[in-house]
PDB file of C-alpha atoms in Angstrom:
ATOM      1  CA  UNK A 262     156.461 216.184 126.095  1.00 67.00           C
ATOM      2  CA  UNK A 263     153.878 216.354 123.293  1.00 69.00           C
ATOM      3  CA  UNK A 264     151.101 213.753 123.151  1.00 66.00           C
ATOM      4  CA  UNK A 265     153.102 211.738 125.676  1.00 69.00           C
ATOM      5  CA  UNK A 266     156.257 211.704 123.530  1.00 67.00           C
ATOM      6  CA  UNK A 267     159.661 213.216 124.334  1.00 72.00           C
ATOM      7  CA  UNK A 268     160.597 216.254 122.233  1.00 73.00           C
ATOM      8  CA  UNK A 269     163.761 215.088 120.489  1.00 70.00           C
ATOM      9  CA  UNK A 270     164.881 215.588 116.901  1.00 65.00           C
ATOM     10  CA  UNK A 271     165.141 211.857 116.208  1.00 69.00           C
ATOM     11  CA  UNK A 272     161.922 210.758 117.895  1.00 65.00           C
ATOM     12  CA  UNK A 273     159.986 209.139 115.041  1.00 68.00           C
ATOM     13  CA  UNK A 274     157.101 208.331 117.367  1.00 70.00           C
ATOM     14  CA  UNK A 275     156.653 212.060 118.021  1.00 70.00           C
ATOM     15  CA  UNK A 276     156.710 212.869 114.308  1.00 73.00           C
ATOM     16  CA  UNK A 277     153.898 210.384 113.756  1.00 77.00           C
ATOM     17  CA  UNK A 278     151.489 212.153 116.138  1.00 83.00           C
ATOM     18  CA  UNK A 279     152.016 215.814 115.156  1.00 86.00           C
ATOM     19  CA  UNK A 280     151.060 217.842 112.097  1.00 90.00           C
ATOM     20  CA  UNK A 281     152.395 221.222 110.988  1.00 90.00           C
ATOM     21  CA  UNK A 282     151.000 223.999 108.826  1.00 92.00           C
ATOM     22  CA  UNK A 283     153.755 226.620 108.358  1.00 91.00           C
ATOM     23  CA  UNK A 284     153.008 230.285 107.705  1.00 88.00           C
ATOM     24  CA  UNK A 285     153.580 229.845 103.961  1.00 87.00           C
ATOM     25  CA  UNK A 286     153.227 226.170 102.955  1.00 89.00           C
ATOM     26  CA  UNK A 287     155.683 225.061 100.260  1.00 91.00           C
ATOM     27  CA  UNK A 288     154.703 222.618  97.530  1.00 95.00           C
ATOM     28  CA  UNK A 289     156.039 221.072  94.339  1.00 95.00           C
ATOM     29  CA  UNK A 290     153.990 223.173  91.937  1.00 95.00           C
ATOM     30  CA  UNK A 291     154.272 220.623  89.128  1.00 97.00           C
ATOM     31  CA  UNK A 292     152.391 218.060  91.247  1.00 97.00           C
ATOM     32  CA  UNK A 293     148.644 217.961  91.655  1.00 97.00           C
ATOM     33  CA  UNK A 294     147.015 217.736  95.090  1.00 97.00           C
ATOM     34  CA  UNK A 295     146.481 213.972  94.979  1.00 96.00           C
ATOM     35  CA  UNK A 296     150.096 213.342  93.975  1.00 96.00           C
ATOM     36  CA  UNK A 297     151.390 215.649  96.691  1.00 97.00           C
ATOM     37  CA  UNK A 298     149.300 214.043  99.434  1.00 96.00           C
ATOM     38  CA  UNK A 299     150.357 210.591  98.205  1.00 95.00           C
ATOM     39  CA  UNK A 300     153.978 211.756  98.440  1.00 94.00           C
ATOM     40  CA  UNK A 301     153.603 213.118 101.990  1.00 94.00           C
ATOM     41  CA  UNK A 302     151.748 209.989 103.077  1.00 93.00           C
ATOM     42  CA  UNK A 303     154.618 207.828 101.848  1.00 91.00           C
ATOM     43  CA  UNK A 304     157.092 210.042 103.720  1.00 89.00           C
ATOM     44  CA  UNK A 305     155.135 209.156 106.867  1.00 89.00           C
ATOM     45  CA  UNK A 306     155.425 205.491 105.847  1.00 87.00           C
ATOM     46  CA  UNK A 307     151.662 205.066 105.742  1.00 88.00           C
ATOM     47  CA  UNK A 308     150.072 201.981 104.212  1.00 86.00           C
ATOM     48  CA  UNK A 309     149.939 202.677 100.462  1.00 82.00           C
ATOM     49  CA  UNK A 310     146.636 200.827 100.111  1.00 81.00           C
ATOM     50  CA  UNK A 311     144.990 202.983 102.774  1.00 85.00           C
ATOM     51  CA  UNK A 312     146.490 206.305 101.682  1.00 91.00           C
ATOM     52  CA  UNK A 313     144.241 206.723  98.630  1.00 90.00           C
ATOM     53  CA  UNK A 314     141.022 206.528 100.626  1.00 92.00           C
ATOM     54  CA  UNK A 315     142.412 208.903 103.248  1.00 93.00           C
ATOM     55  CA  UNK A 316     143.493 211.353 100.542  1.00 95.00           C
ATOM     56  CA  UNK A 317     139.957 211.502  99.155  1.00 95.00           C
ATOM     57  CA  UNK A 318     138.616 212.059 102.672  1.00 93.00           C
ATOM     58  CA  UNK A 319     141.034 214.961 103.232  1.00 93.00           C
ATOM     59  CA  UNK A 320     140.362 216.549  99.844  1.00 95.00           C
ATOM     60  CA  UNK A 321     136.659 216.450 100.612  1.00 93.00           C
ATOM     61  CA  UNK A 322     137.274 217.975 104.052  1.00 88.00           C
ATOM     62  CA  UNK A 323     139.210 220.922 102.610  1.00 88.00           C
ATOM     63  CA  UNK A 324     136.850 221.210  99.613  1.00 89.00           C
ATOM     64  CA  UNK A 325     139.474 220.441  96.980  1.00 94.00           C
ATOM     65  CA  UNK A 326     138.042 217.219  95.525  1.00 95.00           C
ATOM     66  CA  UNK A 327     137.244 218.821  92.161  1.00 94.00           C
ATOM     67  CA  UNK A 328     140.663 220.474  92.039  1.00 95.00           C
ATOM     68  CA  UNK A 329     142.556 217.366  93.128  1.00 95.00           C
ATOM     69  CA  UNK A 330     144.026 216.669  89.674  1.00 96.00           C
ATOM     70  CA  UNK A 331     144.900 220.288  88.953  1.00 96.00           C
ATOM     71  CA  UNK A 332     148.542 221.354  89.235  1.00 96.00           C
ATOM     72  CA  UNK A 333     149.235 223.101  92.537  1.00 96.00           C
ATOM     73  CA  UNK A 334     151.030 225.902  90.685  1.00 95.00           C
ATOM     74  CA  UNK A 335     147.613 227.121  89.518  1.00 95.00           C
ATOM     75  CA  UNK A 336     146.089 227.226  93.004  1.00 94.00           C
ATOM     76  CA  UNK A 337     145.020 230.441  94.734  1.00 89.00           C
ATOM     77  CA  UNK A 338     146.526 231.317  98.131  1.00 85.00           C
ATOM     78  CA  UNK A 339     143.389 230.093  99.890  1.00 85.00           C
ATOM     79  CA  UNK A 340     143.492 226.771  98.039  1.00 90.00           C
ATOM     80  CA  UNK A 341     147.166 226.344  98.940  1.00 91.00           C
ATOM     81  CA  UNK A 342     146.365 226.996 102.604  1.00 88.00           C
ATOM     82  CA  UNK A 343     143.631 224.359 102.525  1.00 89.00           C
ATOM     83  CA  UNK A 344     145.958 221.889 100.830  1.00 93.00           C
ATOM     84  CA  UNK A 345     148.532 222.710 103.514  1.00 93.00           C
ATOM     85  CA  UNK A 346     145.980 221.748 106.148  1.00 90.00           C
ATOM     86  CA  UNK A 347     145.283 218.490 104.312  1.00 93.00           C
ATOM     87  CA  UNK A 348     148.984 217.563 104.251  1.00 94.00           C
ATOM     88  CA  UNK A 349     149.266 218.427 107.955  1.00 93.00           C
ATOM     89  CA  UNK A 350     146.480 215.913 108.616  1.00 92.00           C
ATOM     90  CA  UNK A 351     147.753 213.136 106.343  1.00 93.00           C
ATOM     91  CA  UNK A 352     149.140 211.154 109.307  1.00 91.00           C
ATOM     92  CA  UNK A 353     145.999 211.732 111.445  1.00 90.00           C
ATOM     93  CA  UNK A 354     147.932 213.671 114.113  1.00 90.00           C
ATOM     94  CA  UNK A 355     146.844 214.034 117.712  1.00 89.00           C
ATOM     95  CA  UNK A 356     148.369 217.529 117.863  1.00 91.00           C
ATOM     96  CA  UNK A 357     148.315 220.093 115.051  1.00 91.00           C
ATOM     97  CA  UNK A 358     150.491 223.231 114.975  1.00 92.00           C
ATOM     98  CA  UNK A 359     149.358 226.085 112.702  1.00 92.00           C
ATOM     99  CA  UNK A 360     151.426 229.233 112.138  1.00 93.00           C
ATOM    100  CA  UNK A 361     149.430 232.276 110.963  1.00 90.00           C
ATOM    101  CA  UNK A 362     146.946 230.041 109.086  1.00 88.00           C
ATOM    102  CA  UNK A 363     145.005 232.950 107.540  1.00 85.00           C
ATOM    103  CA  UNK A 364     147.885 235.282 106.653  1.00 78.00           C
ATOM    104  CA  UNK A 365     147.557 237.052 103.279  1.00 69.00           C
ATOM    105  CA  UNK A 366     144.092 235.574 102.651  1.00 77.00           C
ATOM    106  CA  UNK A 367     141.111 237.577 101.435  1.00 81.00           C
ATOM    107  CA  UNK A 368     137.964 237.657 103.650  1.00 86.00           C
ATOM    108  CA  UNK A 369     136.397 234.661 101.892  1.00 83.00           C
ATOM    109  CA  UNK A 370     139.587 232.620 102.184  1.00 79.00           C
ATOM    110  CA  UNK A 371     139.939 233.524 105.863  1.00 85.00           C
ATOM    111  CA  UNK A 372     136.396 232.426 106.616  1.00 86.00           C
ATOM    112  CA  UNK A 373     136.926 229.112 104.827  1.00 83.00           C
ATOM    113  CA  UNK A 374     140.130 228.365 106.751  1.00 83.00           C
ATOM    114  CA  UNK A 375     138.668 229.418 110.125  1.00 88.00           C
ATOM    115  CA  UNK A 376     135.604 227.229 109.582  1.00 88.00           C
ATOM    116  CA  UNK A 377     137.926 224.352 108.766  1.00 84.00           C
ATOM    117  CA  UNK A 378     139.980 224.944 111.921  1.00 87.00           C
ATOM    118  CA  UNK A 379     136.788 224.852 113.992  1.00 88.00           C
ATOM    119  CA  UNK A 380     135.946 221.440 112.560  1.00 86.00           C
ATOM    120  CA  UNK A 381     139.457 220.121 113.294  1.00 84.00           C
ATOM    121  CA  UNK A 382     138.933 220.582 117.034  1.00 83.00           C
ATOM    122  CA  UNK A 383     136.793 217.450 116.968  1.00 82.00           C
ATOM    123  CA  UNK A 384     139.739 215.208 116.077  1.00 83.00           C
ATOM    124  CA  UNK A 385     142.940 216.916 117.264  1.00 87.00           C
ATOM    125  CA  UNK A 386     144.372 219.446 119.682  1.00 90.00           C
ATOM    126  CA  UNK A 387     145.116 222.541 117.601  1.00 92.00           C
ATOM    127  CA  UNK A 388     147.786 225.099 118.497  1.00 92.00           C
ATOM    128  CA  UNK A 389     147.343 228.257 116.430  1.00 91.00           C
ATOM    129  CA  UNK A 390     150.026 230.953 116.433  1.00 91.00           C
ATOM    130  CA  UNK A 391     148.653 234.281 115.210  1.00 89.00           C
ATOM    131  CA  UNK A 392     148.730 238.046 115.692  1.00 87.00           C
ATOM    132  CA  UNK A 393     145.089 238.348 114.615  1.00 87.00           C
ATOM    133  CA  UNK A 394     143.288 238.303 117.959  1.00 87.00           C
ATOM    134  CA  UNK A 395     139.837 238.663 116.391  1.00 86.00           C
ATOM    135  CA  UNK A 396     140.344 235.242 114.826  1.00 87.00           C
ATOM    136  CA  UNK A 397     141.444 233.796 118.166  1.00 88.00           C
ATOM    137  CA  UNK A 398     138.127 234.890 119.681  1.00 85.00           C
ATOM    138  CA  UNK A 399     136.253 233.108 116.896  1.00 86.00           C
ATOM    139  CA  UNK A 400     137.922 229.693 117.012  1.00 89.00           C
ATOM    140  CA  UNK A 401     140.002 229.177 120.173  1.00 90.00           C
ATOM    141  CA  UNK A 402     138.947 227.736 123.530  1.00 89.00           C
ATOM    142  CA  UNK A 403     142.177 228.595 125.363  1.00 92.00           C
ATOM    143  CA  UNK A 404     144.551 231.531 124.866  1.00 92.00           C
ATOM    144  CA  UNK A 405     148.234 231.864 125.691  1.00 92.00           C
ATOM    145  CA  UNK A 406     149.862 235.304 125.494  1.00 91.00           C
ATOM    146  CA  UNK A 407     153.607 235.507 124.900  1.00 89.00           C
ATOM    147  CA  UNK A 408     155.678 238.619 125.647  1.00 87.00           C
ATOM    148  CA  UNK A 409     159.373 238.728 124.720  1.00 85.00           C
ATOM    149  CA  UNK A 410     159.512 234.955 124.471  1.00 87.00           C
ATOM    150  CA  UNK A 411     157.846 234.408 127.855  1.00 89.00           C
ATOM    151  CA  UNK A 412     154.394 232.890 128.350  1.00 90.00           C
ATOM    152  CA  UNK A 413     152.756 235.463 130.630  1.00 90.00           C
ATOM    153  CA  UNK A 414     149.246 234.031 130.818  1.00 90.00           C
ATOM    154  CA  UNK A 415     147.168 231.090 129.681  1.00 92.00           C
ATOM    155  CA  UNK A 416     143.425 230.937 130.197  1.00 91.00           C
ATOM    156  CA  UNK A 417     140.098 230.448 128.469  1.00 90.00           C
ATOM    157  CA  UNK A 418     138.769 233.334 126.380  1.00 85.00           C
ATOM    158  CA  UNK A 419     135.750 233.600 128.680  1.00 84.00           C
ATOM    159  CA  UNK A 420     137.872 233.739 131.849  1.00 87.00           C
ATOM    160  CA  UNK A 421     140.123 236.446 130.417  1.00 86.00           C
ATOM    161  CA  UNK A 422     137.133 238.544 129.398  1.00 80.00           C
ATOM    162  CA  UNK A 423     135.620 238.243 132.866  1.00 78.00           C
ATOM    163  CA  UNK A 424     138.916 239.068 134.573  1.00 80.00           C
ATOM    164  CA  UNK A 425     139.515 242.169 132.457  1.00 77.00           C
ATOM    165  CA  UNK A 426     135.876 243.177 132.081  1.00 71.00           C
ATOM    166  CA  UNK A 427     135.340 246.892 131.814  1.00 70.00           C
ATOM    167  CA  UNK A 428     133.216 248.429 134.525  1.00 78.00           C
ATOM    168  CA  UNK A 429     130.699 249.668 131.950  1.00 84.00           C
ATOM    169  CA  UNK A 430     127.084 248.550 131.693  1.00 90.00           C
ATOM    170  CA  UNK A 431     124.850 249.300 128.709  1.00 91.00           C
ATOM    171  CA  UNK A 432     121.084 249.198 129.337  1.00 94.00           C
ATOM    172  CA  UNK A 433     118.141 249.750 126.996  1.00 94.00           C
ATOM    173  CA  UNK A 434     114.398 250.069 127.650  1.00 94.00           C
ATOM    174  CA  UNK A 435     111.246 250.422 125.591  1.00 93.00           C
ATOM    175  CA  UNK A 436     110.300 253.567 127.518  1.00 93.00           C
ATOM    176  CA  UNK A 437     112.232 256.780 128.142  1.00 92.00           C
ATOM    177  CA  UNK A 438     114.887 255.841 130.759  1.00 92.00           C
ATOM    178  CA  UNK A 439     115.227 259.381 132.142  1.00 91.00           C
ATOM    179  CA  UNK A 440     113.321 258.615 135.398  1.00 89.00           C
ATOM    180  CA  UNK A 441     115.893 255.923 136.250  1.00 92.00           C
ATOM    181  CA  UNK A 442     118.864 258.237 135.745  1.00 91.00           C
ATOM    182  CA  UNK A 443     118.421 260.075 139.070  1.00 89.00           C
ATOM    183  CA  UNK A 444     118.273 256.776 140.978  1.00 92.00           C
ATOM    184  CA  UNK A 445     121.490 255.626 139.322  1.00 93.00           C
ATOM    185  CA  UNK A 446     123.198 258.927 140.124  1.00 91.00           C
ATOM    186  CA  UNK A 447     122.414 258.423 143.817  1.00 91.00           C
ATOM    187  CA  UNK A 448     123.962 254.934 143.985  1.00 90.00           C
ATOM    188  CA  UNK A 449     127.423 255.287 145.619  1.00 90.00           C
ATOM    189  CA  UNK A 450     128.781 252.214 143.795  1.00 89.00           C
ATOM    190  CA  UNK A 451     128.053 253.740 140.369  1.00 89.00           C
ATOM    191  CA  UNK A 452     129.699 256.651 138.579  1.00 86.00           C
ATOM    192  CA  UNK A 453     128.869 258.898 135.644  1.00 82.00           C
ATOM    193  CA  UNK A 454     125.521 257.419 134.515  1.00 89.00           C
ATOM    194  CA  UNK A 455     124.361 259.009 131.274  1.00 91.00           C
ATOM    195  CA  UNK A 456     121.911 258.534 128.421  1.00 92.00           C
ATOM    196  CA  UNK A 457     123.152 258.553 124.830  1.00 91.00           C
ATOM    197  CA  UNK A 458     121.321 258.226 121.524  1.00 90.00           C
ATOM    198  CA  UNK A 459     122.607 255.340 119.416  1.00 87.00           C
ATOM    199  CA  UNK A 460     120.934 254.966 116.031  1.00 86.00           C
ATOM    200  CA  UNK A 461     117.671 256.332 117.385  1.00 87.00           C
ATOM    201  CA  UNK A 462     117.742 254.220 120.559  1.00 89.00           C
ATOM    202  CA  UNK A 463     118.313 255.704 124.004  1.00 91.00           C
ATOM    203  CA  UNK A 464     121.058 253.768 125.776  1.00 92.00           C
ATOM    204  CA  UNK A 465     121.879 254.128 129.462  1.00 93.00           C
ATOM    205  CA  UNK A 466     125.636 253.958 130.101  1.00 91.00           C
ATOM    206  CA  UNK A 467     126.698 253.253 133.672  1.00 90.00           C
ATOM    207  CA  UNK A 468     130.244 252.952 135.000  1.00 87.00           C
ATOM    208  CA  UNK A 469     130.594 250.818 138.106  1.00 87.00           C
ATOM    209  CA  UNK A 470     133.023 251.665 140.889  1.00 86.00           C
ATOM    210  CA  UNK A 471     132.458 248.157 142.255  1.00 83.00           C
ATOM    211  CA  UNK A 472     131.613 245.763 139.398  1.00 81.00           C
ATOM    212  CA  UNK A 473     130.581 242.815 141.585  1.00 84.00           C
ATOM    213  CA  UNK A 474     128.310 245.021 143.690  1.00 88.00           C
ATOM    214  CA  UNK A 475     126.812 246.487 140.521  1.00 89.00           C
ATOM    215  CA  UNK A 476     126.128 243.012 139.162  1.00 87.00           C
ATOM    216  CA  UNK A 477     124.100 242.234 142.281  1.00 90.00           C
ATOM    217  CA  UNK A 478     122.291 245.526 142.840  1.00 92.00           C
ATOM    218  CA  UNK A 479     121.797 247.071 139.406  1.00 93.00           C
ATOM    219  CA  UNK A 480     119.153 244.506 138.328  1.00 93.00           C
ATOM    220  CA  UNK A 481     117.178 245.363 141.488  1.00 93.00           C
ATOM    221  CA  UNK A 482     117.198 249.090 140.668  1.00 93.00           C
ATOM    222  CA  UNK A 483     116.064 248.311 137.134  1.00 93.00           C
ATOM    223  CA  UNK A 484     113.249 246.103 138.434  1.00 92.00           C
ATOM    224  CA  UNK A 485     112.091 248.796 140.870  1.00 92.00           C
ATOM    225  CA  UNK A 486     111.923 251.329 138.014  1.00 91.00           C
ATOM    226  CA  UNK A 487     109.038 249.409 136.349  1.00 91.00           C
ATOM    227  CA  UNK A 488     110.624 250.127 132.954  1.00 92.00           C
ATOM    228  CA  UNK A 489     110.526 247.442 130.248  1.00 93.00           C
ATOM    229  CA  UNK A 490     114.076 246.155 129.836  1.00 93.00           C
ATOM    230  CA  UNK A 491     115.217 245.164 126.318  1.00 94.00           C
ATOM    231  CA  UNK A 492     119.000 244.904 126.790  1.00 93.00           C
ATOM    232  CA  UNK A 493     121.325 244.638 129.774  1.00 92.00           C
ATOM    233  CA  UNK A 494     125.006 244.069 129.102  1.00 89.00           C
ATOM    234  CA  UNK A 495     128.301 244.295 130.927  1.00 83.00           C
ATOM    235  CA  UNK A 496     130.619 245.357 128.110  1.00 81.00           C
ATOM    236  CA  UNK A 497     133.276 242.696 127.588  1.00 77.00           C
ATOM    237  CA  UNK A 498     136.738 243.680 126.338  1.00 78.00           C
ATOM    238  CA  UNK A 499     138.129 242.299 123.099  1.00 82.00           C
ATOM    239  CA  UNK A 500     141.205 240.076 123.209  1.00 86.00           C
ATOM    240  CA  UNK A 501     143.121 242.961 121.670  1.00 85.00           C
ATOM    241  CA  UNK A 502     142.178 245.168 124.645  1.00 84.00           C
ATOM    242  CA  UNK A 503     143.188 242.384 127.046  1.00 86.00           C
ATOM    243  CA  UNK A 504     146.486 241.807 125.227  1.00 87.00           C
ATOM    244  CA  UNK A 505     147.436 245.487 125.512  1.00 86.00           C
ATOM    245  CA  UNK A 506     146.456 245.595 129.195  1.00 84.00           C
ATOM    246  CA  UNK A 507     148.487 242.480 130.026  1.00 87.00           C
ATOM    247  CA  UNK A 508     151.559 243.867 128.256  1.00 85.00           C
ATOM    248  CA  UNK A 509     151.175 247.143 130.147  1.00 84.00           C
ATOM    249  CA  UNK A 510     151.045 245.150 133.399  1.00 84.00           C
ATOM    250  CA  UNK A 511     154.250 243.355 132.394  1.00 82.00           C
ATOM    251  CA  UNK A 512     156.017 246.679 131.812  1.00 82.00           C
ATOM    252  CA  UNK A 513     155.299 247.795 135.382  1.00 80.00           C
ATOM    253  CA  UNK A 514     156.733 244.637 136.964  1.00 74.00           C
TER     254      UNK A 514
END
């Protein structure tokens, strides 16, 4: 069920509560944006008197008001994507499906579309299918990973990062951290502490054998050192790192 409606091909009630942005939206290039949105609104059997006001609202949302009377055939790929989002929202859906919404866009176009997707979360549940995991980190609250057609995990981005957190801490101080290094080397729950120079800053790298123990005890060792702490971070993995690790786990099952 989607939005409380059965998933059947002839369920008109379901069609009225979902919106779809395909990977490459198709348009009638001889139409302008206002004509196209009017057309899609009528396909949804919306009130003709109310459609015009809603069209202007959507064009403003996707920043196409000034281009609303321009033929779609002259639109850039980014403009077509934004118009595709507008048509997906014409029926004010409760659930919006978006397939690779930023594919083939330049950096500016990608940023525009991602910012728009963020704003859509206020009014609809958005399902975004994409291979670009950096974008998922920027806009998604929950992540589902599919392997060979099977949903292998679903969780929040934060929970996944905590679960697959690397056992590496990065620590920076105002003073020379060398005096702390010996103390860290003596801790049995730490391994391979070292100091590296990163852009002129000395950074202490510490691998934890027991991450939870390190989270509790490492701050105490830092406090006892009397050094002035400027940065303390447990390095979090990217979604790409997590994706690869999950797929490797699946291979061993």
